[in-house]
Tab-separated table of C-alpha atoms and ligand atoms in Angstrom:
chain	number	residue	atom	x	y	z
A	1	GLN	CA	14.645	-110.263	-51.885
A	2	THR	CA	15.545	-113.903	-51.257
A	3	GLY	CA	17.479	-116.154	-53.597
A	4	PHE	CA	16.807	-115.177	-57.181
A	5	THR	CA	13.206	-113.961	-56.960
A	6	THR	CA	11.646	-110.518	-56.375
A	7	LEU	CA	8.049	-109.945	-55.327
A	8	ASP	CA	6.132	-108.101	-58.006
A	9	ASN	CA	2.780	-107.387	-56.218
A	10	GLY	CA	-0.057	-107.461	-58.745
A	11	PHE	CA	2.395	-108.026	-61.664
A	12	VAL	CA	2.917	-104.325	-61.975
A	13	ASN	CA	6.268	-104.880	-63.667
A	14	THR	CA	5.909	-108.351	-65.058
A	15	SER	CA	4.938	-109.449	-68.557
A	16	THR	CA	3.340	-112.911	-68.601
A	17	ALA	CA	2.713	-113.205	-72.311
A	18	ARG	CA	3.816	-112.360	-75.827
A	19	SER	CA	0.748	-111.243	-77.816
A	20	LYS	CA	-0.222	-109.663	-81.146
A	21	ILE	CA	-3.865	-109.042	-80.299
A	22	THR	CA	-4.241	-105.674	-78.520
A	23	TYR	CA	-1.976	-102.716	-78.003
A	24	ILE	CA	-2.434	-100.122	-75.225
A	25	ASP	CA	-0.336	-96.996	-74.644
A	26	GLY	CA	-1.393	-95.966	-71.139
A	27	ASP	CA	0.266	-92.566	-71.226
A	28	GLN	CA	-1.198	-91.553	-74.585
A	29	GLY	CA	-4.586	-93.214	-73.940
A	30	ILE	CA	-4.228	-95.347	-77.057
A	31	LEU	CA	-6.102	-98.686	-77.587
A	32	ARG	CA	-5.831	-100.682	-80.777
A	33	TYR	CA	-7.283	-104.123	-81.674
A	34	ARG	CA	-4.844	-105.776	-84.164
A	35	GLY	CA	-3.524	-102.291	-84.971
A	36	TYR	CA	-6.889	-100.643	-85.656
A	37	PRO	CA	-7.670	-97.684	-83.286
A	38	ILE	CA	-10.677	-98.356	-81.046
A	39	GLU	CA	-12.289	-95.058	-82.194
A	40	GLN	CA	-12.387	-96.258	-85.819
A	41	ILE	CA	-13.614	-99.778	-84.877
A	42	ALA	CA	-16.406	-98.418	-82.666
A	43	GLU	CA	-17.513	-96.193	-85.521
A	44	ASN	CA	-17.377	-98.761	-88.339
A	45	SER	CA	-17.593	-102.295	-87.073
A	46	THR	CA	-19.941	-104.811	-85.507
A	47	TYR	CA	-19.473	-107.077	-82.519
A	48	LEU	CA	-18.963	-110.211	-84.646
A	49	GLU	CA	-16.699	-108.545	-87.190
A	50	THR	CA	-14.511	-107.258	-84.348
A	51	ALA	CA	-14.608	-110.706	-82.716
A	52	TRP	CA	-13.306	-112.219	-85.977
A	53	LEU	CA	-10.583	-109.568	-86.169
A	54	LEU	CA	-9.428	-110.285	-82.601
A	55	ILE	CA	-9.562	-114.079	-82.976
A	56	TYR	CA	-8.198	-114.551	-86.484
A	57	GLY	CA	-5.998	-111.416	-86.821
A	58	GLU	CA	-7.478	-109.822	-89.930
A	59	LEU	CA	-10.792	-108.315	-90.878
A	60	PRO	CA	-13.131	-110.941	-92.383
A	61	THR	CA	-14.308	-110.832	-96.005
A	62	ALA	CA	-18.072	-110.368	-96.440
A	63	ASP	CA	-18.393	-114.143	-97.051
A	64	GLU	CA	-16.268	-115.052	-94.036
A	65	LEU	CA	-18.345	-112.764	-91.767
A	66	ALA	CA	-21.601	-114.122	-93.172
A	67	GLY	CA	-20.476	-117.674	-92.610
A	68	PHE	CA	-19.294	-116.849	-89.023
A	69	ASP	CA	-22.592	-115.173	-88.239
A	70	ALA	CA	-24.586	-118.100	-89.718
A	71	ARG	CA	-22.599	-120.737	-87.799
A	72	ILE	CA	-23.104	-118.826	-84.574
A	73	ARG	CA	-26.817	-118.514	-85.114
A	74	ARG	CA	-27.076	-122.284	-85.640
A	75	HIS	CA	-25.571	-122.838	-82.228
A	76	THR	CA	-27.706	-120.542	-80.051
A	77	LEU	CA	-29.860	-123.311	-78.625
A	78	LEU	CA	-28.876	-124.638	-75.200
A	79	HIS	CA	-29.241	-128.354	-74.466
A	80	GLU	CA	-32.579	-128.714	-72.649
A	81	ASP	CA	-30.838	-130.155	-69.603
A	82	LEU	CA	-28.784	-126.970	-69.382
A	83	ARG	CA	-31.958	-124.895	-69.479
A	84	ARG	CA	-32.999	-126.849	-66.410
A	85	PHE	CA	-29.653	-126.112	-64.743
A	86	PHE	CA	-31.084	-122.687	-63.872
A	87	ASP	CA	-33.962	-124.283	-61.871
A	88	ALA	CA	-31.414	-125.379	-59.264
A	89	LEU	CA	-30.428	-121.794	-58.551
A	90	PRO	CA	-32.251	-119.263	-56.335
A	91	HIS	CA	-33.931	-116.213	-57.986
A	92	SER	CA	-31.574	-114.106	-55.896
A	93	ALA	CA	-28.448	-115.610	-57.506
A	94	HIS	CA	-26.188	-112.852	-58.885
A	95	PRO	CA	-26.134	-113.214	-62.677
A	96	MET	CA	-22.334	-113.246	-62.698
A	97	SER	CA	-22.273	-116.338	-60.431
A	98	VAL	CA	-24.914	-117.897	-62.700
A	99	LEU	CA	-22.806	-117.079	-65.759
A	100	SER	CA	-19.522	-118.548	-64.500
A	101	SER	CA	-21.273	-121.688	-63.203
A	102	ALA	CA	-23.354	-122.200	-66.334
A	103	VAL	CA	-20.318	-121.810	-68.643
A	104	GLY	CA	-18.441	-124.392	-66.567
A	105	ALA	CA	-21.506	-126.657	-66.854
A	106	LEU	CA	-21.778	-125.966	-70.594
A	107	GLY	CA	-18.506	-127.836	-71.114
A	108	THR	CA	-20.027	-130.990	-69.655
A	109	PHE	CA	-22.290	-131.329	-72.715
A	110	TYR	CA	-19.321	-131.446	-75.088
A	111	GLU	CA	-16.876	-133.777	-73.369
A	112	GLY	CA	-16.098	-135.500	-76.704
A	113	SER	CA	-15.086	-132.269	-78.489
A	114	MET	CA	-13.069	-130.314	-75.930
A	115	SER	CA	-9.644	-130.819	-77.390
A	116	THR	CA	-7.202	-127.939	-76.791
A	117	SER	CA	-5.189	-128.841	-79.922
A	118	ASP	CA	-7.628	-130.149	-82.565
A	119	PRO	CA	-8.294	-127.091	-84.754
A	120	GLU	CA	-11.871	-128.200	-85.593
A	121	GLN	CA	-12.795	-128.746	-81.964
A	122	VAL	CA	-11.216	-125.425	-80.923
A	123	GLU	CA	-13.283	-123.801	-83.674
A	124	LEU	CA	-16.461	-125.531	-82.461
A	125	GLN	CA	-15.830	-124.416	-78.831
A	126	THR	CA	-15.307	-120.852	-80.144
A	127	ILE	CA	-18.617	-120.874	-82.016
A	128	ARG	CA	-20.503	-122.544	-79.163
A	129	LEU	CA	-19.285	-119.998	-76.596
A	130	LEU	CA	-20.026	-117.004	-78.819
A	131	ALA	CA	-23.505	-118.359	-79.604
A	132	LYS	CA	-24.492	-119.552	-76.104
A	133	LEU	CA	-22.988	-117.053	-73.674
A	134	PRO	CA	-25.611	-114.319	-74.634
A	135	VAL	CA	-28.369	-116.951	-74.140
A	136	ILE	CA	-27.052	-118.022	-70.795
A	137	ALA	CA	-26.752	-114.325	-69.788
A	138	ALA	CA	-30.324	-113.563	-70.811
A	139	TYR	CA	-31.580	-116.638	-68.886
A	140	ALA	CA	-29.710	-115.386	-65.781
A	141	HIS	CA	-31.565	-112.106	-66.205
A	142	LYS	CA	-34.954	-113.778	-66.718
A	143	LYS	CA	-34.284	-116.099	-63.774
A	144	SER	CA	-33.732	-113.021	-61.541
A	145	LEU	CA	-37.083	-111.628	-62.793
A	146	GLY	CA	-38.942	-114.927	-62.295
A	147	GLN	CA	-39.943	-114.722	-65.975
A	148	ALA	CA	-40.078	-117.586	-68.501
A	149	PHE	CA	-37.057	-118.119	-70.732
A	150	LEU	CA	-37.571	-117.412	-74.446
A	151	TYR	CA	-35.954	-119.467	-77.144
A	152	PRO	CA	-33.346	-117.710	-79.408
A	153	ASP	CA	-34.621	-116.198	-82.620
A	154	ASN	CA	-32.067	-117.044	-85.302
A	155	SER	CA	-33.687	-114.601	-87.749
A	156	LEU	CA	-32.204	-111.755	-85.646
A	157	SER	CA	-28.663	-110.358	-85.460
A	158	PHE	CA	-26.445	-111.278	-82.520
A	159	VAL	CA	-27.306	-108.116	-80.546
A	160	ASP	CA	-31.043	-108.066	-81.500
A	161	ASN	CA	-31.501	-111.728	-80.461
A	162	PHE	CA	-29.791	-110.893	-77.161
A	163	LEU	CA	-32.156	-107.926	-76.615
A	164	LYS	CA	-35.191	-110.012	-77.392
A	165	LEU	CA	-34.095	-112.800	-75.082
A	166	ASN	CA	-33.751	-110.225	-72.261
A	167	PHE	CA	-36.752	-107.970	-72.819
A	168	GLY	CA	-39.163	-110.073	-74.842
A	169	THR	CA	-41.875	-112.102	-73.136
A	170	MET	CA	-44.145	-115.012	-74.156
A	171	ALA	CA	-47.118	-112.609	-73.864
A	172	GLU	CA	-46.485	-110.292	-76.769
A	173	PRO	CA	-44.304	-109.737	-79.859
A	174	TYR	CA	-41.061	-107.843	-79.162
A	175	GLU	CA	-39.848	-105.057	-81.507
A	176	VAL	CA	-36.147	-104.325	-81.221
A	177	ASN	CA	-35.450	-100.578	-80.795
A	178	PRO	CA	-32.697	-99.768	-83.308
A	179	VAL	CA	-31.298	-97.040	-80.999
A	180	LEU	CA	-30.895	-99.627	-78.238
A	181	SER	CA	-29.410	-102.169	-80.639
A	182	LYS	CA	-26.815	-99.757	-82.056
A	183	ALA	CA	-25.845	-98.428	-78.658
A	184	LEU	CA	-25.434	-101.885	-77.183
A	185	GLU	CA	-23.371	-103.120	-80.177
A	186	ARG	CA	-21.022	-100.152	-79.727
A	187	LEU	CA	-20.643	-100.740	-76.018
A	188	LEU	CA	-19.938	-104.449	-76.542
A	189	ILE	CA	-17.256	-103.600	-79.117
A	190	LEU	CA	-15.564	-101.211	-76.651
A	191	HIS	CA	-15.236	-104.130	-74.193
A	192	GLU	CA	-14.032	-106.889	-76.580
A	193	ASP	CA	-10.379	-106.920	-75.508
A	194	HIS	CA	-7.859	-105.167	-73.295
A	195	GLU	CA	-4.629	-107.237	-73.367
A	196	GLN	CA	-3.524	-108.729	-70.060
A	197	ASN	CA	-6.253	-107.488	-67.655
A	198	ALA	CA	-6.995	-109.625	-64.595
A	199	SER	CA	-9.711	-111.766	-66.256
A	200	THR	CA	-7.776	-112.349	-69.489
A	201	SER	CA	-4.617	-113.221	-67.542
A	202	THR	CA	-6.810	-115.660	-65.598
A	203	VAL	CA	-8.032	-117.238	-68.809
A	204	ARG	CA	-4.422	-117.623	-69.954
A	205	LEU	CA	-3.207	-118.996	-66.685
A	206	VAL	CA	-6.046	-121.636	-66.474
A	207	GLY	CA	-5.563	-122.391	-70.167
A	208	SER	CA	-1.795	-122.866	-69.642
A	209	THR	CA	-2.608	-126.081	-67.755
A	210	GLN	CA	-4.342	-127.324	-70.993
A	211	ALA	CA	-7.738	-126.919	-69.345
A	212	ASN	CA	-10.481	-126.669	-71.966
A	213	MET	CA	-11.819	-123.379	-73.277
A	214	PHE	CA	-15.101	-123.516	-71.331
A	215	SER	CA	-13.319	-124.058	-67.961
A	216	SER	CA	-10.806	-121.291	-68.786
A	217	ILE	CA	-13.510	-118.805	-69.718
A	218	SER	CA	-15.603	-119.728	-66.660
A	219	ALA	CA	-12.529	-118.767	-64.544
A	220	GLY	CA	-12.225	-115.529	-66.494
A	221	ILE	CA	-15.859	-114.673	-65.727
A	222	SER	CA	-15.211	-115.196	-62.010
A	223	ALA	CA	-12.209	-112.886	-62.155
A	224	LEU	CA	-14.224	-110.213	-63.983
A	225	TYR	CA	-16.941	-110.341	-61.272
A	226	GLY	CA	-14.783	-108.540	-58.699
A	227	PRO	CA	-15.629	-104.833	-58.076
A	228	LEU	CA	-12.007	-103.789	-58.785
A	229	HIS	CA	-12.379	-105.166	-62.298
A	230	GLY	CA	-15.594	-105.669	-64.326
A	231	GLY	CA	-17.786	-105.477	-61.230
A	232	ALA	CA	-16.887	-101.787	-61.088
A	233	ASN	CA	-19.637	-100.837	-63.547
A	234	GLU	CA	-22.253	-102.103	-61.092
A	235	ALA	CA	-20.409	-100.501	-58.164
A	236	VAL	CA	-20.313	-97.115	-59.905
A	237	LEU	CA	-24.117	-97.002	-60.134
A	238	SER	CA	-24.506	-97.757	-56.375
A	239	MET	CA	-21.877	-95.132	-55.642
A	240	LEU	CA	-23.778	-92.509	-57.664
A	241	ALA	CA	-27.073	-93.566	-56.048
A	242	ASP	CA	-25.509	-93.344	-52.564
A	243	ILE	CA	-24.263	-89.834	-53.319
A	244	LYS	CA	-27.706	-88.825	-54.514
A	245	ASN	CA	-29.559	-90.453	-51.555
A	246	SER	CA	-27.097	-89.225	-48.896
A	247	GLY	CA	-27.951	-85.649	-49.827
A	248	GLN	CA	-24.331	-84.859	-48.860
A	249	GLY	CA	-23.347	-83.752	-52.334
A	250	VAL	CA	-20.435	-84.731	-54.535
A	251	GLU	CA	-17.812	-82.601	-52.837
A	252	ARG	CA	-18.389	-84.396	-49.524
A	253	PHE	CA	-18.041	-87.759	-51.203
A	254	VAL	CA	-14.775	-86.709	-52.868
A	255	GLU	CA	-13.470	-85.706	-49.424
A	256	ARG	CA	-14.335	-89.159	-48.041
A	257	VAL	CA	-12.430	-90.770	-50.954
A	258	LYS	CA	-9.398	-88.547	-50.300
A	259	ASN	CA	-9.488	-89.338	-46.605
A	260	LYS	CA	-9.679	-93.026	-47.625
A	261	GLU	CA	-12.669	-93.462	-45.233
A	262	GLU	CA	-13.319	-97.197	-44.667
A	263	GLY	CA	-11.700	-97.877	-48.078
A	264	VAL	CA	-14.131	-95.652	-49.972
A	265	LYS	CA	-12.914	-95.492	-53.625
A	266	LEU	CA	-14.082	-93.424	-56.600
A	267	MET	CA	-15.383	-96.442	-58.490
A	268	GLY	CA	-14.937	-96.192	-62.235
A	269	PHE	CA	-11.827	-94.175	-61.755
A	270	GLY	CA	-8.203	-95.251	-61.979
A	271	HIS	CA	-6.472	-97.836	-64.101
A	272	ARG	CA	-3.296	-99.982	-63.905
A	273	VAL	CA	-2.299	-99.022	-67.459
A	274	TYR	CA	-4.128	-95.800	-68.404
A	275	LYS	CA	-2.425	-92.831	-66.729
A	276	ASN	CA	-4.549	-90.675	-68.970
A	277	TYR	CA	-8.211	-90.694	-69.954
A	278	ASP	CA	-9.331	-94.240	-70.909
A	279	PRO	CA	-10.185	-93.851	-74.626
A	280	ARG	CA	-13.212	-96.080	-74.110
A	281	ALA	CA	-14.551	-93.902	-71.323
A	282	LYS	CA	-14.297	-90.909	-73.646
A	283	LEU	CA	-16.337	-92.720	-76.297
A	284	VAL	CA	-18.923	-93.917	-73.760
A	285	LYS	CA	-19.262	-90.409	-72.210
A	286	GLU	CA	-19.688	-88.838	-75.636
A	287	SER	CA	-22.598	-91.165	-76.439
A	288	ALA	CA	-24.237	-91.194	-72.964
A	289	ASN	CA	-26.339	-88.047	-73.429
A	290	GLU	CA	-27.236	-89.037	-76.988
A	291	VAL	CA	-28.358	-92.558	-76.050
A	292	LEU	CA	-30.382	-91.421	-73.002
A	293	SER	CA	-32.188	-88.698	-74.941
A	294	ALA	CA	-32.782	-91.107	-77.903
A	295	LEU	CA	-34.279	-93.554	-75.398
A	296	GLY	CA	-36.255	-90.688	-73.865
A	297	VAL	CA	-34.623	-91.308	-70.489
A	298	LYS	CA	-33.573	-88.567	-68.012
A	299	ASP	CA	-31.309	-89.716	-65.230
A	300	ASP	CA	-29.777	-87.351	-62.724
A	301	LEU	CA	-27.157	-90.012	-61.950
A	302	LEU	CA	-25.531	-89.015	-65.233
A	303	ASP	CA	-25.433	-85.399	-64.080
A	304	ILE	CA	-23.913	-86.533	-60.786
A	305	ALA	CA	-21.314	-88.597	-62.644
A	306	MET	CA	-20.359	-85.639	-64.815
A	307	GLU	CA	-20.135	-83.392	-61.737
A	308	LEU	CA	-18.008	-86.004	-59.959
A	309	GLU	CA	-15.640	-86.262	-62.878
A	310	GLY	CA	-15.293	-82.508	-63.117
A	311	ILE	CA	-14.437	-82.147	-59.442
A	312	ALA	CA	-12.034	-85.109	-59.375
A	313	LEU	CA	-10.138	-84.075	-62.509
A	314	ALA	CA	-9.623	-80.588	-61.004
A	315	ASP	CA	-8.304	-82.057	-57.718
A	316	ASP	CA	-4.544	-82.613	-57.128
A	317	TYR	CA	-5.237	-85.829	-55.136
A	318	PHE	CA	-6.464	-87.535	-58.338
A	319	ALA	CA	-4.134	-85.712	-60.678
A	320	GLU	CA	-1.050	-86.731	-58.608
A	321	ARG	CA	-2.200	-90.350	-58.773
A	322	LYS	CA	-3.123	-90.009	-62.447
A	323	LEU	CA	-6.683	-91.154	-61.771
A	324	TYR	CA	-9.085	-90.659	-64.654
A	325	PRO	CA	-12.461	-92.199	-65.572
A	326	ASN	CA	-12.112	-95.774	-66.900
A	327	VAL	CA	-14.444	-97.736	-69.126
A	328	ASP	CA	-16.740	-98.581	-66.185
A	329	PHE	CA	-17.501	-94.976	-65.119
A	330	TYR	CA	-20.311	-94.100	-67.555
A	331	THR	CA	-21.472	-97.494	-68.889
A	332	GLY	CA	-23.811	-98.224	-66.015
A	333	VAL	CA	-25.971	-95.169	-66.598
A	334	ILE	CA	-26.498	-96.242	-70.187
A	335	TYR	CA	-27.170	-99.895	-69.350
A	336	LYS	CA	-29.747	-98.753	-66.806
A	337	ALA	CA	-31.433	-96.525	-69.441
A	338	MET	CA	-31.552	-99.570	-71.693
A	339	GLY	CA	-33.546	-101.396	-69.033
A	340	PHE	CA	-30.873	-103.721	-67.570
A	341	PRO	CA	-30.788	-104.095	-63.785
A	342	PRO	CA	-27.412	-103.126	-62.161
A	343	ARG	CA	-26.614	-106.767	-61.506
A	344	MET	CA	-26.574	-107.445	-65.221
A	345	PHE	CA	-23.952	-104.731	-65.966
A	346	THR	CA	-20.956	-106.931	-65.440
A	347	VAL	CA	-22.629	-109.686	-67.426
A	348	LEU	CA	-22.750	-107.232	-70.368
A	349	PHE	CA	-19.032	-106.625	-69.822
A	350	ALA	CA	-18.462	-110.416	-69.965
A	351	ILE	CA	-20.339	-110.744	-73.293
A	352	GLY	CA	-18.234	-107.895	-74.589
A	353	ARG	CA	-15.024	-109.434	-73.402
A	354	LEU	CA	-15.700	-112.969	-74.618
A	355	PRO	CA	-14.001	-112.569	-78.013
A	356	GLY	CA	-10.837	-111.229	-76.296
A	357	TRP	CA	-10.790	-114.104	-73.870
A	358	ILE	CA	-11.152	-116.585	-76.753
A	359	ALA	CA	-8.495	-114.855	-78.816
A	360	HIS	CA	-5.991	-114.881	-75.976
A	361	TRP	CA	-6.808	-118.529	-75.056
A	362	ARG	CA	-6.238	-119.569	-78.668
A	363	GLU	CA	-3.053	-117.484	-79.021
A	364	MET	CA	-1.662	-118.937	-75.804
A	365	ASN	CA	-2.604	-122.483	-76.871
A	366	ALA	CA	-1.063	-122.082	-80.323
A	367	ASP	CA	2.195	-120.771	-78.891
A	368	ALA	CA	4.556	-123.719	-78.653
A	369	THR	CA	6.658	-121.841	-76.081
A	370	THR	CA	3.738	-121.564	-73.613
A	371	LYS	CA	4.655	-123.000	-70.228
A	372	ILE	CA	2.252	-123.742	-67.375
A	373	GLY	CA	1.869	-120.629	-65.264
A	374	ARG	CA	3.523	-121.315	-61.948
A	375	PRO	CA	4.895	-118.160	-60.194
A	376	GLN	CA	7.274	-118.213	-57.218
A	377	GLN	CA	6.740	-116.722	-53.766
A	378	LEU	CA	8.711	-115.085	-50.975
A	379	TYR	CA	8.397	-117.515	-48.072
A	380	LEU	CA	7.832	-115.646	-44.739
A	381	GLY	CA	6.462	-118.528	-42.625
A	382	SER	CA	7.887	-120.656	-39.838
A	383	THR	CA	11.338	-122.186	-40.161
A	384	GLN	CA	11.480	-125.935	-39.557
A	385	ARG	CA	10.025	-127.124	-36.251
A	386	ASP	CA	9.318	-130.629	-34.816
A	387	TRP	CA	5.886	-132.086	-34.215
A	388	PRO	CA	4.928	-131.672	-30.460
A	389	GLN	CA	5.205	-134.830	-28.245
A	390	ARG	CA	1.599	-135.188	-26.892
G	1	SDX	C1	-11.364	-102.523	-65.503
G	1	SDX	O1	-6.748	-104.039	-66.459
G	1	SDX	C2	-7.694	-103.660	-67.260
G	1	SDX	O2	-7.436	-103.345	-68.439
G	1	SDX	C3	-9.069	-103.607	-66.699
G	1	SDX	C4	-10.144	-103.095	-67.650
G	1	SDX	C5	-10.404	-104.023	-68.783
G	1	SDX	O3	-10.864	-103.534	-69.840
G	1	SDX	O4	-10.221	-105.239	-68.648
G	1	SDX	O5	-9.762	-101.820	-68.111
G	1	SDX	C6	-11.504	-102.978	-66.867
G	1	SDX	O6	-11.277	-103.335	-64.595
G	1	SDX	C7	-11.264	-101.074	-65.207
G	1	SDX	C8	-11.033	-100.739	-63.690
G	1	SDX	C9	-12.380	-100.845	-62.962
G	1	SDX	N1	-12.140	-100.733	-61.494
G	1	SDX	C10	-12.503	-99.639	-60.828
G	1	SDX	O7	-13.014	-98.598	-61.334
G	1	SDX	C11	-12.305	-99.711	-59.322
G	1	SDX	C12	-11.649	-98.474	-58.805
G	1	SDX	N2	-10.252	-98.415	-59.266
G	1	SDX	C13	-9.202	-98.880	-58.430
G	1	SDX	O8	-9.548	-99.927	-57.588
G	1	SDX	C14	-7.893	-99.003	-59.128
G	1	SDX	O9	-7.682	-97.806	-59.803
G	1	SDX	C15	-7.632	-100.097	-60.083
G	1	SDX	C16	-7.927	-101.462	-59.504
G	1	SDX	C17	-8.404	-99.940	-61.337
G	1	SDX	C18	-6.159	-100.092	-60.441
G	1	SDX	O10	-5.465	-100.349	-59.270
G	1	SDX	P1	-3.855	-100.218	-59.149
G	1	SDX	O11	-3.273	-100.000	-60.538
G	1	SDX	O12	-3.319	-101.411	-58.375
G	1	SDX	O13	-3.641	-98.857	-58.413
G	1	SDX	P2	-3.552	-98.739	-56.839
G	1	SDX	O14	-4.687	-99.401	-56.170
G	1	SDX	O15	-2.174	-99.122	-56.429
G	1	SDX	O16	-3.727	-97.151	-56.626
G	1	SDX	C19	-2.654	-96.239	-56.761
G	1	SDX	C20	-3.071	-95.056	-55.884
G	1	SDX	C21	-3.398	-95.464	-54.423
G	1	SDX	O17	-3.226	-94.331	-53.659
G	1	SDX	P3	-2.027	-94.273	-52.499
G	1	SDX	O18	-2.143	-95.566	-51.753
G	1	SDX	O19	-0.738	-94.209	-53.357
G	1	SDX	O20	-2.261	-93.043	-51.737
G	1	SDX	O21	-4.267	-94.469	-56.386
G	1	SDX	C22	-5.313	-94.655	-55.395
G	1	SDX	C23	-4.863	-95.753	-54.441
G	1	SDX	O22	-5.484	-95.573	-53.154
G	1	SDX	N3	-6.512	-95.042	-56.137
G	1	SDX	C24	-7.739	-94.610	-55.908
G	1	SDX	C25	-8.522	-95.211	-56.902
G	1	SDX	N4	-7.774	-95.994	-57.718
G	1	SDX	C26	-6.533	-95.882	-57.222
G	1	SDX	N5	-8.220	-93.837	-54.953
G	1	SDX	C27	-9.554	-93.597	-55.004
G	1	SDX	N6	-10.357	-94.139	-55.946
G	1	SDX	C28	-9.929	-94.927	-56.918
G	1	SDX	N7	-10.733	-95.466	-57.782
């Protein structure tokens, strides 16, 4: 400890915000959006209704929700120059890189209406992001497939339009599967907010400099990309596939994790806040079998995941460290059954999390006490020295 500052590595013991949006009790495994338990929201709400709740603080009336939905539908088209933005990228580009770059680029089309304080312009940025992020995400997916981009279909709901943009083609009509639509809506809701996680804290930190919403959210997408955060859902699937292909069995993998072999982690396990079962993981696990059988998909990776969970939860190593499945542990198997490639899994997380990012950015911006985020450091470098005479 030097002077008057103490290093708090990873902000384990530091609050960086006052917020009324989401409440988590990590020991009890409680998650509430604006006071409503996640279990009840997942059961009763829609992605846009929950987005409204997170952003404006109360549930919308039927008219408010209808107006919100209609405004969003009217903003789904991308500027044609932005559609061409994707041509500059390689087919091999990871959709998360595409997403963060395209959202940053999206802002360049609205330079005149990017105020951080004008309520109408903040509202317009909110609607534009909610409307266009799914379209950009679907274009990143189509780009990786080398397939033509479709135009949004504003006669469809938010989720159904997204599904059609991903899985429809120019060659034939696309019928949305209601099982797929309902399952994806529920998964998006489960991801909509999670208080001060790394990507939301990033959005708040960037926004604290009065950077516009698009730039702040683009930074949040980049933070989410990392395998320790949102990128874990993609990493879980490769972990499960490696266990299956190695033929070494789950127990051997668990031993490698416990021996900390070359940093092998049990991806989809552990959480900074939850020292109990992540309530979202419980809801995802409950629906996994139901969704896969409704989609007529059998995937032994789900069996491997369940076996892995069983072994880990019975092992002191994980119990001592309070390591339980988190939201990313089971989602990938469901996304795969839906037809999404693993590199799109974190993009789905980003679409889910967008309302939370927007809600926190607006809350931070509206808080007159917000100061620019500028932490201190413990300096361990060289003391003063003179430039060499050469
Ligand atoms: C998300 O913050 C959020 O709310 C995030 C999120 C959201 O909705 O926004 O919930 C979404 O990001 C979920 C987490 C997804 N990430 C993963 O599944 C990656 C695997 N998990 C770990 O990397 C880790 O658990 C974190 C990053 C999630 C949390 O890290 P912490 O809180 O900094 O914990 P830590 O790394 O200090 O670990 C404490 C101990 C260590 O053991 P020791 O050094 O004391 O012996 O637990 C061990 C770690 O080695 N440990 C793990 C482990 N996670 C922690 N060991 C094996 N496998 C793991 N997954």
